[in-house]
Amino acid sequence: MDNDKTQNKLQSGKKTEKDHSEMHWESYNPIRMNRRNVNQNIGEKKSFLHKLFKGSFIKPLCFFLAGIVAIAVFVFVCINIGNQFKKDRSEETATSAGETTKRVENVTIADTQEETVIAEFVFPEKEIKDLDIIGGSGEIIGFSFPDQSSKKWILLKKYFEDTMTNAGYNTEFRYAEMTQADESDSGDAVSQQISDIRELADEGAKIIFVAPVDVTSSELGSLLTEVKNSGIYIIALDHLPMNTSGVNYLFGYDDYHVGEAMGKYIVDKLELDKATTEAPRTVEIFTGDITDDTLLFLYPGLMETLFPYIDSGVLLAGSGQLELEQVSIMDGSEQAAYERMNTMMDQVYRTRNLDAVICTDDVIAGGVSKAIVEAVLRGTYGGRMPVITGDGCDDDALDRILQGTQSMSILHEPKEYSYRGTELTDAIIHGGAVDVIDSEMYQNGKLVVPACELKPVVVNADNYEDLIVKRGYLQTSVLLD
């Protein structure tokens, strides 16, 4: 794309030069002046100045006035420079993406649970009148989130609360309080979430949005069935609880289409439709821990997109590892991803090119990118920098995209949750038509759950300015995981 723009500019430049060479300058009717005219004019000007400064007081007076004018001009220039400096300081957070490598954190989350600061001007802004809603009459809408310390749930609480309150609904939020320190003890978190959902139901919530702590929990599934049968709508947020009939809708950025978006990006960037078995493309896959709930749908979405090319032999894994058990990273850690990629660079890619590495989140992409860059610096890998995917648009990933050590990440628009979620809520409350995108795919073992999906957005170096800088996300340093 950049080459095309450059070529167009060059062509444009050539055209301008040609146009100037063909202009008929006589049409401008210039004043023609010979050497005698010029010398005569100069002599007349010198004579006039000599007469002007002949007086004894005129000359000092002119110099004095000139000095005053010079001082005035100097003061005026200084004032304008000062104003421009203040303006530049106030606008420095909106500088171009090419100058943005380190950003001031507007959201701070400390171990001491200090106050979290979130910038108010995140794009896209919409007025309630722009949403397709009737409006509520104070109905209670409940939310059951895993915790209240993650950036994702902090943002969603803020946006859901603001949008739904303005639409006439009351919101209640509960948190299972699972933290990174005790993620292994999911039983307590599930018990707390069950208690939270019961409490919301007892308070009279008409709809409860549930971001499940554990989608495989039979206890949670049984409670959801009970609550749903009582007449309360249950909306699963992002992830679908399995083996339960207690869900009315799945809402959010569904995992299947996130995986599909990554696969399509690889197909496009590697030009797999033009690839041949004589010159196949190479790829490696890195996913989160095999117990990660997101893989239940994300991995099928990814592999169904890539399978035709793998099956035809134009896309292959140099390591031979394609099964989920082989490509999953223990605990989804950056260090584990780094070690696996580092081993591959030493054992597989010393003498061959690596075209792409599919990472299902930005943390894993960080470890993969580090291992490849180090192999290049050591001189053990001489191939091209591969296409590297990610998910979440976290700050480090955005920096890597600018630096060229990560190719893309999936953006989950924070405000789209609240806008579309409010429209979904309003349709349910007033018996309107719900905007269902998929009514066949999401079989959880008990029923097929209709999905009201948000479309994943791919962020790369080409659209970084429009999707990240201009939308104000650098002001918050917060994007969804």
Coordinates of N, CA, C and O in Angstrom, one line a residue, residues 9-173:
K9 N 2.5 9.5 -5.8 CA 3.0 10.8 -5.5 C 4.1 11.2 -6.6 O 4.1 12.3 -7.1
L10 N 4.9 10.2 -7.0 CA 5.9 10.4 -8.0 C 5.3 10.8 -9.3 O 5.7 11.7 -10.0
Q11 N 4.2 10.0 -9.6 CA 3.6 10.3 -10.9 C 2.9 11.6 -10.9 O 2.9 12.4 -11.9
S12 N 2.4 12.0 -9.7 CA 1.7 13.3 -9.6 C 2.8 14.4 -9.8 O 2.5 15.4 -10.4
G13 N 4.0 14.2 -9.2 CA 5.0 15.2 -9.3 C 5.4 15.4 -10.7 O 5.7 16.5 -11.2
K14 N 5.6 14.3 -11.5 CA 6.0 14.4 -12.9 C 5.0 15.2 -13.7 O 5.3 16.0 -14.6
K15 N 3.7 15.0 -13.4 CA 2.7 15.6 -14.1 C 2.7 17.1 -13.9 O 2.5 17.9 -14.8
T16 N 3.0 17.5 -12.6 CA 3.1 19.0 -12.3 C 4.2 19.6 -13.1 O 4.0 20.7 -13.6
E17 N 5.4 19.0 -13.2 CA 6.5 19.6 -13.9 C 6.1 19.7 -15.4 O 6.5 20.7 -16.0
K18 N 5.5 18.7 -15.9 CA 5.1 18.8 -17.3 C 4.1 19.9 -17.6 O 4.2 20.7 -18.5
D19 N 3.1 20.1 -16.6 CA 2.1 21.2 -16.8 C 2.8 22.5 -16.8 O 2.5 23.4 -17.6
H20 N 3.8 22.7 -15.9 CA 4.5 24.0 -15.8 C 5.3 24.3 -17.1 O 5.3 25.4 -17.6
S21 N 5.9 23.3 -17.7 CA 6.7 23.5 -18.9 C 5.8 23.9 -20.1 O 6.3 24.4 -21.0
E22 N 4.5 23.5 -20.0 CA 3.7 23.8 -21.2 C 2.9 25.1 -21.0 O 2.0 25.4 -21.8
M23 N 3.1 25.8 -19.9 CA 2.3 27.0 -19.6 C 2.6 28.1 -20.6 O 3.8 28.2 -21.0
H24 N 1.7 28.9 -21.0 CA 1.9 30.1 -21.8 C 2.1 31.3 -20.9 O 1.2 31.9 -20.5
W25 N 3.4 31.6 -20.6 CA 3.7 32.6 -19.6 C 3.2 34.0 -20.1 O 3.0 34.9 -19.3
E26 N 3.1 34.2 -21.4 CA 2.7 35.5 -21.9 C 1.3 35.9 -21.4 O 0.9 37.1 -21.4
S27 N 0.5 34.9 -21.1 CA -0.9 35.2 -20.7 C -0.9 35.9 -19.3 O -1.9 36.5 -18.9
Y28 N 0.3 35.9 -18.6 CA 0.3 36.6 -17.3 C 0.6 38.1 -17.5 O 0.5 38.9 -16.6
N29 N 0.9 38.5 -18.8 CA 1.1 39.9 -19.1 C 2.1 40.6 -18.2 O 1.8 41.5 -17.5
P30 N 3.4 40.1 -18.1 CA 4.3 40.6 -17.1 C 4.8 42.0 -17.6 O 4.7 42.4 -18.7
I31 N 5.3 42.8 -16.6 CA 5.9 44.1 -16.9 C 7.3 43.9 -17.3 O 8.1 43.4 -16.6
R32 N 7.6 44.3 -18.5 CA 8.9 44.1 -19.1 C 9.8 45.3 -18.8 O 9.3 46.4 -18.9
M33 N 11.0 45.1 -18.3 CA 11.8 46.2 -17.9 C 13.3 45.9 -18.3 O 13.8 44.9 -18.0
N34 N 13.9 46.9 -19.1 CA 15.2 46.7 -19.5 C 16.2 47.2 -18.5 O 15.8 47.8 -17.5
R35 N 17.6 47.1 -18.7 CA 18.6 47.5 -17.8 C 18.5 49.0 -17.5 O 18.7 49.4 -16.3
R36 N 18.2 49.8 -18.5 CA 18.2 51.2 -18.3 C 17.1 51.6 -17.3 O 17.2 52.4 -16.4
N37 N 15.9 51.0 -17.5 CA 14.8 51.3 -16.6 C 15.1 50.9 -15.1 O 14.8 51.7 -14.2
V38 N 15.7 49.8 -14.9 CA 16.1 49.3 -13.6 C 17.0 50.3 -12.9 O 16.9 50.7 -11.8
N39 N 18.1 50.7 -13.6 CA 19.1 51.6 -13.1 C 18.5 52.9 -12.7 O 18.8 53.6 -11.7
Q40 N 17.6 53.4 -13.6 CA 17.0 54.7 -13.4 C 16.2 54.7 -12.2 O 16.2 55.6 -11.4
N41 N 15.4 53.6 -12.0 CA 14.5 53.5 -10.8 C 15.4 53.4 -9.5 O 15.0 54.0 -8.5
I42 N 16.5 52.7 -9.5 CA 17.3 52.6 -8.3 C 17.9 54.0 -8.0 O 18.0 54.4 -6.8
G43 N 18.3 54.8 -9.0 CA 18.8 56.1 -8.8 C 17.8 57.0 -8.2 O 18.1 57.8 -7.3
E44 N 16.6 56.9 -8.6 CA 15.5 57.8 -8.1 C 15.3 57.5 -6.6 O 15.0 58.3 -5.8
K45 N 15.3 56.1 -6.3 CA 15.1 55.8 -4.9 C 16.2 56.3 -4.0 O 16.0 56.8 -2.9
K46 N 17.5 56.2 -4.5 CA 18.6 56.7 -3.7 C 18.5 58.2 -3.4 O 18.8 58.7 -2.4
S47 N 18.1 58.9 -4.5 CA 17.9 60.4 -4.4 C 16.9 60.7 -3.3 O 17.0 61.6 -2.5
F48 N 15.8 60.0 -3.3 CA 14.7 60.3 -2.4 C 15.1 60.0 -0.9 O 14.9 60.8 0.0
L49 N 15.8 58.9 -0.7 CA 16.3 58.6 0.7 C 17.3 59.6 1.2 O 17.4 60.0 2.4
H50 N 18.2 60.1 0.2 CA 19.2 61.1 0.6 C 18.5 62.4 1.1 O 18.9 63.0 2.1
K51 N 17.4 62.8 0.4 CA 16.7 64.0 0.8 C 16.0 63.8 2.1 O 15.9 64.7 2.9
L52 N 15.5 62.6 2.4 CA 14.7 62.3 3.6 C 15.6 62.4 4.8 O 15.2 63.0 5.8
F53 N 16.8 61.8 4.7 CA 17.7 61.8 5.9 C 18.6 63.0 6.0 O 19.5 63.0 6.8
K54 N 18.4 63.9 5.2 CA 19.3 65.1 5.2 C 19.1 65.9 6.5 O 20.0 66.5 7.0
G55 N 17.8 65.9 7.0 CA 17.6 66.7 8.2 C 18.2 66.1 9.4 O 18.4 64.9 9.5
S56 N 18.6 66.9 10.4 CA 19.3 66.4 11.6 C 18.5 65.5 12.5 O 19.0 64.7 13.2
F57 N 17.2 65.8 12.6 CA 16.3 65.1 13.6 C 15.5 63.9 13.0 O 15.0 63.0 13.6
I58 N 15.4 63.9 11.7 CA 14.6 62.9 11.0 C 15.3 61.5 11.1 O 14.6 60.5 11.5
K59 N 16.6 61.5 11.0 CA 17.3 60.2 11.0 C 17.2 59.5 12.3 O 16.8 58.3 12.4
P60 N 17.5 60.2 13.5 CA 17.3 59.5 14.8 C 15.9 59.1 15.1 O 15.6 58.1 15.7
L61 N 14.9 59.9 14.6 CA 13.5 59.6 14.9 C 13.1 58.3 14.1 O 12.4 57.5 14.7
C62 N 13.6 58.2 12.9 CA 13.2 57.0 12.2 C 13.8 55.7 12.8 O 13.2 54.7 12.9
F63 N 15.1 55.8 13.3 CA 15.7 54.7 14.0 C 14.9 54.4 15.3 O 14.7 53.2 15.6
F64 N 14.5 55.4 16.0 CA 13.7 55.2 17.2 C 12.4 54.5 16.9 O 12.0 53.5 17.6
L65 N 11.7 54.9 15.9 CA 10.4 54.3 15.5 C 10.6 52.8 15.1 O 9.9 51.9 15.4
A66 N 11.7 52.6 14.3 CA 12.0 51.3 13.9 C 12.3 50.3 15.1 O 11.9 49.2 15.1
G67 N 13.0 50.9 16.1 CA 13.3 50.1 17.3 C 12.0 49.7 18.0 O 11.9 48.6 18.5
I68 N 11.1 50.7 18.1 CA 9.8 50.4 18.8 C 9.1 49.3 18.0 O 8.5 48.3 18.6
V69 N 9.0 49.4 16.7 CA 8.4 48.4 15.9 C 9.0 47.0 16.1 O 8.4 46.0 16.2
A70 N 10.4 47.0 16.1 CA 11.1 45.7 16.3 C 10.8 45.1 17.6 O 10.6 43.9 17.8
I71 N 10.7 45.9 18.7 CA 10.4 45.4 20.0 C 9.0 44.8 20.1 O 8.7 43.7 20.6
A72 N 8.0 45.5 19.5 CA 6.6 45.1 19.4 C 6.5 43.8 18.7 O 5.8 42.8 19.1
V73 N 7.2 43.6 17.6 CA 7.2 42.4 16.8 C 7.8 41.3 17.7 O 7.2 40.1 17.7
F74 N 8.9 41.5 18.4 CA 9.5 40.5 19.2 C 8.6 40.0 20.3 O 8.4 38.8 20.6
V75 N 7.9 41.0 21.0 CA 6.9 40.6 22.1 C 5.8 39.8 21.5 O 5.4 38.8 22.1
F76 N 5.3 40.2 20.4 CA 4.2 39.5 19.7 C 4.6 38.0 19.4 O 3.8 37.1 19.6
V77 N 5.8 37.9 18.8 CA 6.3 36.5 18.5 C 6.4 35.7 19.7 O 6.0 34.5 19.8
C78 N 6.9 36.3 20.8 CA 7.1 35.5 22.1 C 5.8 35.0 22.6 O 5.7 33.9 23.1
I79 N 4.8 35.9 22.6 CA 3.5 35.5 23.1 C 2.9 34.4 22.3 O 2.4 33.4 22.9
N80 N 3.0 34.4 21.0 CA 2.5 33.4 20.2 C 3.2 32.0 20.4 O 2.6 31.0 20.4
I81 N 4.5 32.1 20.6 CA 5.3 30.9 20.8 C 4.9 30.3 22.1 O 4.7 29.1 22.2
G82 N 4.6 31.1 23.1 CA 4.2 30.6 24.4 C 2.8 29.9 24.3 O 2.6 28.8 24.9
N83 N 1.9 30.6 23.6 CA 0.6 30.0 23.4 C 0.6 28.7 22.7 O -0.1 27.7 23.0
Q84 N 1.5 28.6 21.7 CA 1.6 27.4 20.9 C 2.2 26.3 21.7 O 1.8 25.1 21.6
F85 N 3.1 26.6 22.6 CA 3.8 25.6 23.5 C 2.7 25.0 24.4 O 2.7 23.8 24.6
K86 N 1.9 25.9 25.0 CA 0.8 25.4 25.9 C -0.1 24.5 25.1 O -0.6 23.4 25.6
K87 N -0.5 24.9 23.9 CA -1.4 24.1 23.1 C -0.8 22.7 22.7 O -1.4 21.7 22.8
D88 N 0.5 22.7 22.4 CA 1.2 21.5 22.1 C 1.2 20.6 23.3 O 1.1 19.3 23.2
R89 N 1.5 21.1 24.5 CA 1.5 20.3 25.7 C 0.2 19.7 26.0 O 0.1 18.5 26.4
S90 N -0.9 20.4 25.7 CA -2.2 19.9 26.0 C -2.7 18.8 25.0 O -3.6 18.0 25.2
E91 N -2.0 18.9 23.8 CA -2.5 17.9 22.7 C -1.4 16.8 22.5 O -1.6 16.0 21.6
E92 N -0.4 16.7 23.4 CA 0.6 15.8 23.1 C 0.2 14.3 23.2 O 0.8 13.5 22.6
T93 N -0.9 14.1 23.9 CA -1.5 12.7 24.0 C -2.1 12.3 22.7 O -2.5 11.1 22.5
A94 N -2.4 13.3 21.8 CA -3.0 12.9 20.5 C -2.1 13.0 19.3 O -2.5 13.1 18.2
T95 N -0.8 12.8 19.6 CA 0.2 12.8 18.5 C 0.1 11.5 17.7 O -0.6 10.6 18.1
S96 N 0.7 11.5 16.6 CA 0.6 10.4 15.6 C 1.1 9.1 16.2 O 1.9 9.1 17.1
A97 N 0.5 8.0 15.6 CA 0.9 6.7 16.1 C 2.4 6.4 15.9 O 3.0 5.6 16.7
G98 N 3.0 7.0 14.9 CA 4.4 6.7 14.7 C 5.3 7.3 15.8 O 6.4 6.8 16.0
E99 N 4.8 8.3 16.6 CA 5.5 8.8 17.7 C 5.1 8.2 19.0 O 5.6 8.6 20.1
T100 N 4.2 7.3 19.0 CA 3.7 6.7 20.2 C 4.3 5.4 20.5 O 3.8 4.4 19.9
T101 N 5.2 5.3 21.4 CA 5.7 4.0 21.8 C 5.6 3.8 23.3 O 5.5 2.6 23.7
K102 N 5.6 4.9 24.1 CA 5.4 4.8 25.5 C 4.3 5.8 25.8 O 4.3 6.9 25.5
R103 N 3.3 5.3 26.6 CA 2.1 6.1 26.9 C 1.8 6.2 28.3 O 2.1 5.3 29.1
V104 N 1.3 7.4 28.8 CA 1.0 7.5 30.2 C -0.2 6.7 30.5 O -1.2 6.8 29.8
E105 N -0.2 5.9 31.5 CA -1.3 5.1 31.9 C -2.3 5.9 32.6 O -2.1 6.6 33.6
N106 N -3.5 6.0 32.0 CA -4.6 6.7 32.6 C -5.5 5.8 33.5 O -6.4 6.3 34.2
V107 N -5.2 4.5 33.4 CA -5.9 3.6 34.3 C -4.8 2.9 35.1 O -3.9 2.3 34.6
T108 N -4.9 3.0 36.4 CA -3.9 2.4 37.3 C -4.6 1.5 38.2 O -5.6 1.8 38.8
I109 N -4.1 0.2 38.2 CA -4.7 -0.8 39.1 C -3.6 -1.3 40.0 O -2.7 -2.0 39.5
A110 N -3.6 -1.0 41.3 CA -2.5 -1.3 42.2 C -3.0 -2.4 43.1 O -4.2 -2.7 43.3
D111 N -2.0 -3.1 43.7 CA -2.3 -4.2 44.6 C -3.1 -3.7 45.8 O -3.8 -4.4 46.5
T112 N -2.9 -2.4 46.2 CA -3.5 -1.8 47.3 C -4.9 -1.3 47.0 O -5.6 -0.6 47.8
Q113 N -5.4 -1.6 45.8 CA -6.8 -1.2 45.4 C -7.0 0.3 45.4 O -8.0 0.8 45.9
E114 N -6.0 1.0 44.9 CA -6.1 2.5 44.9 C -7.2 2.8 43.9 O -7.6 2.0 43.0
E115 N -7.6 4.1 43.9 CA -8.6 4.6 43.0 C -8.2 4.4 41.6 O -7.1 4.7 41.2
T116 N -9.1 3.8 40.8 CA -8.9 3.6 39.3 C -9.4 4.9 38.6 O -10.5 5.3 38.8
V117 N -8.5 5.4 37.7 CA -8.9 6.6 36.9 C -9.1 6.2 35.5 O -8.2 5.5 34.9
I118 N -10.2 6.5 34.9 CA -10.5 6.2 33.6 C -10.9 7.4 32.8 O -11.7 8.2 33.3
A119 N -10.2 7.7 31.7 CA -10.5 8.8 30.9 C -12.0 8.8 30.4 O -12.5 7.7 30.1
E120 N -12.6 9.9 30.2 CA -14.0 10.0 29.9 C -14.3 10.1 28.4 O -15.4 10.0 27.9
F121 N -13.2 10.3 27.6 CA -13.4 10.6 26.2 C -13.0 9.5 25.3 O -12.1 9.7 24.4
V122 N -13.6 8.4 25.4 CA -13.3 7.2 24.5 C -14.3 7.2 23.4 O -15.5 7.2 23.6
F123 N -13.8 7.1 22.2 CA -14.6 7.0 21.0 C -15.0 5.6 20.7 O -14.3 4.7 21.1
P124 N -16.2 5.3 20.1 CA -17.1 6.2 19.6 C -18.2 6.6 20.6 O -18.7 5.8 21.3
E125 N -18.5 7.9 20.7 CA -19.5 8.4 21.6 C -20.9 8.3 20.9 O -20.9 8.7 19.7
K126 N -21.9 8.0 21.6 CA -23.2 8.0 21.0 C -24.2 8.5 22.1 O -24.0 8.4 23.3
E127 N -25.2 9.2 21.6 CA -26.3 9.6 22.4 C -27.3 8.5 22.6 O -27.5 7.7 21.7
I128 N -28.1 8.5 23.7 CA -29.1 7.5 23.9 C -30.1 7.6 22.8 O -30.7 6.6 22.3
K129 N -30.4 8.8 22.3 CA -31.4 8.9 21.2 C -31.0 8.2 19.9 O -31.8 7.9 19.1
D130 N -29.7 7.9 19.8 CA -29.2 7.2 18.6 C -29.4 5.7 18.7 O -29.2 5.0 17.7
L131 N -29.7 5.2 19.9 CA -29.8 3.8 20.1 C -31.3 3.4 19.7 O -32.2 4.2 19.8
D132 N -31.4 2.1 19.3 CA -32.7 1.6 18.9 C -33.4 1.1 20.1 O -33.5 -0.1 20.3
I133 N -33.9 2.0 21.0 CA -34.6 1.6 22.2 C -35.8 2.4 22.5 O -36.0 3.5 21.9
I134 N -36.7 1.9 23.4 CA -37.8 2.6 23.9 C -37.5 3.3 25.2 O -37.9 4.4 25.4
G135 N -36.8 2.5 26.0 CA -36.4 3.1 27.3 C -37.1 2.3 28.4 O -38.2 1.8 28.3
G136 N -36.5 2.3 29.6 CA -37.0 1.6 30.7 C -37.8 2.4 31.7 O -37.8 3.6 31.6
S137 N -38.3 1.7 32.7 CA -39.1 2.4 33.8 C -38.5 2.0 35.2 O -39.2 1.7 36.1
G138 N -37.2 1.9 35.2 CA -36.5 1.6 36.5 C -36.3 0.1 36.7 O -36.0 -0.3 37.8
E139 N -36.5 -0.7 35.7 CA -36.3 -2.2 35.9 C -34.9 -2.4 36.3 O -33.9 -1.8 35.8
I140 N -34.7 -3.5 37.1 CA -33.3 -3.8 37.6 C -32.7 -4.8 36.6 O -33.3 -5.8 36.3
I141 N -31.5 -4.4 36.2 CA -30.7 -5.3 35.3 C -29.5 -5.7 36.1 O -28.7 -4.8 36.5
G142 N -29.3 -7.0 36.3 CA -28.1 -7.5 37.1 C -26.9 -7.9 36.2 O -27.1 -8.3 35.1
F143 N -25.8 -7.8 36.8 CA -24.5 -8.2 36.2 C -23.7 -9.0 37.2 O -23.4 -8.6 38.3
S144 N -23.3 -10.2 36.8 CA -22.4 -11.1 37.6 C -21.1 -11.2 36.9 O -21.0 -11.9 35.9
F145 N -20.1 -10.5 37.4 CA -18.7 -10.5 36.8 C -17.8 -11.3 37.6 O -18.0 -11.5 38.9
P146 N -16.7 -11.9 37.0 CA -15.7 -12.7 37.8 C -15.0 -11.9 38.9 O -14.8 -12.4 40.0
D147 N -14.6 -10.6 38.6 CA -13.9 -9.8 39.6 C -14.1 -8.3 39.3 O -14.7 -8.0 38.3
Q148 N -13.6 -7.5 40.2 CA -13.8 -6.0 40.0 C -12.4 -5.4 40.0 O -12.3 -4.2 40.2
S149 N -11.4 -6.2 39.7 CA -10.0 -5.6 39.6 C -9.5 -5.6 38.1 O -8.6 -4.8 37.8
S150 N -10.0 -6.5 37.3 CA -9.5 -6.5 35.9 C -10.0 -5.3 35.1 O -11.1 -4.8 35.3
K151 N -9.2 -4.9 34.2 CA -9.5 -3.7 33.4 C -10.8 -3.9 32.6 O -11.6 -3.0 32.5
K152 N -11.0 -5.1 32.1 CA -12.2 -5.4 31.3 C -13.4 -5.1 32.1 O -14.4 -4.4 31.7
W153 N -13.5 -5.7 33.3 CA -14.8 -5.6 34.1 C -14.9 -4.2 34.7 O -16.1 -3.7 34.9
I154 N -13.8 -3.4 34.9 CA -13.9 -2.0 35.3 C -14.6 -1.2 34.2 O -15.5 -0.4 34.5
L155 N -14.1 -1.4 33.0 CA -14.7 -0.7 31.9 C -16.1 -1.0 31.6 O -17.0 -0.2 31.4
L156 N -16.4 -2.3 31.6 CA -17.8 -2.7 31.3 C -18.8 -2.2 32.4 O -19.9 -1.9 32.0
K157 N -18.4 -2.2 33.6 CA -19.3 -1.7 34.7 C -19.6 -0.2 34.4 O -20.7 0.2 34.4
K158 N -18.5 0.5 34.1 CA -18.7 2.0 33.8 C -19.6 2.2 32.7 O -20.6 3.0 32.8
Y159 N -19.4 1.5 31.5 CA -20.2 1.8 30.3 C -21.6 1.3 30.4 O -22.5 1.9 30.0
F160 N -21.7 0.1 31.0 CA -23.1 -0.5 31.1 C -23.9 0.4 32.1 O -25.1 0.7 31.8
E161 N -23.3 0.8 33.2 CA -24.0 1.7 34.1 C -24.4 3.0 33.5 O -25.6 3.4 33.7
D162 N -23.5 3.7 32.8 CA -23.8 5.0 32.2 C -24.9 4.8 31.2 O -25.9 5.6 31.2
T163 N -24.8 3.9 30.3 CA -25.7 3.8 29.2 C -27.1 3.3 29.6 O -28.1 3.9 29.2
M164 N -27.1 2.3 30.5 CA -28.4 1.8 30.9 C -29.2 2.8 31.9 O -30.4 2.9 31.8
T165 N -28.4 3.5 32.7 CA -29.0 4.5 33.5 C -29.7 5.6 32.7 O -30.8 6.0 33.0
N166 N -29.0 6.0 31.7 CA -29.5 7.0 30.8 C -30.7 6.5 30.0 O -31.6 7.3 29.5
A167 N -30.8 5.2 29.8 CA -31.9 4.6 29.1 C -33.1 4.3 30.0 O -34.1 3.8 29.5
G168 N -33.0 4.5 31.3 CA -34.1 4.3 32.2 C -34.1 3.1 33.0 O -35.1 2.7 33.6
Y169 N -32.9 2.4 33.0 CA -32.8 1.1 33.8 C -31.9 1.3 35.0 O -31.0 2.1 35.0
N170 N -32.1 0.5 36.0 CA -31.3 0.4 37.2 C -30.3 -0.8 37.1 O -30.8 -1.9 36.7
T171 N -29.1 -0.6 37.4 CA -28.1 -1.6 37.3 C -27.6 -2.0 38.6 O -27.4 -1.2 39.5
E172 N -27.3 -3.4 38.8 CA -26.8 -3.9 40.0 C -25.6 -4.8 39.6 O -25.8 -5.7 38.7
F173 N -24.4 -4.6 40.2 CA -23.3 -5.4 39.8 C -22.8 -6.3 41.0 O -22.8 -5.8 42.2

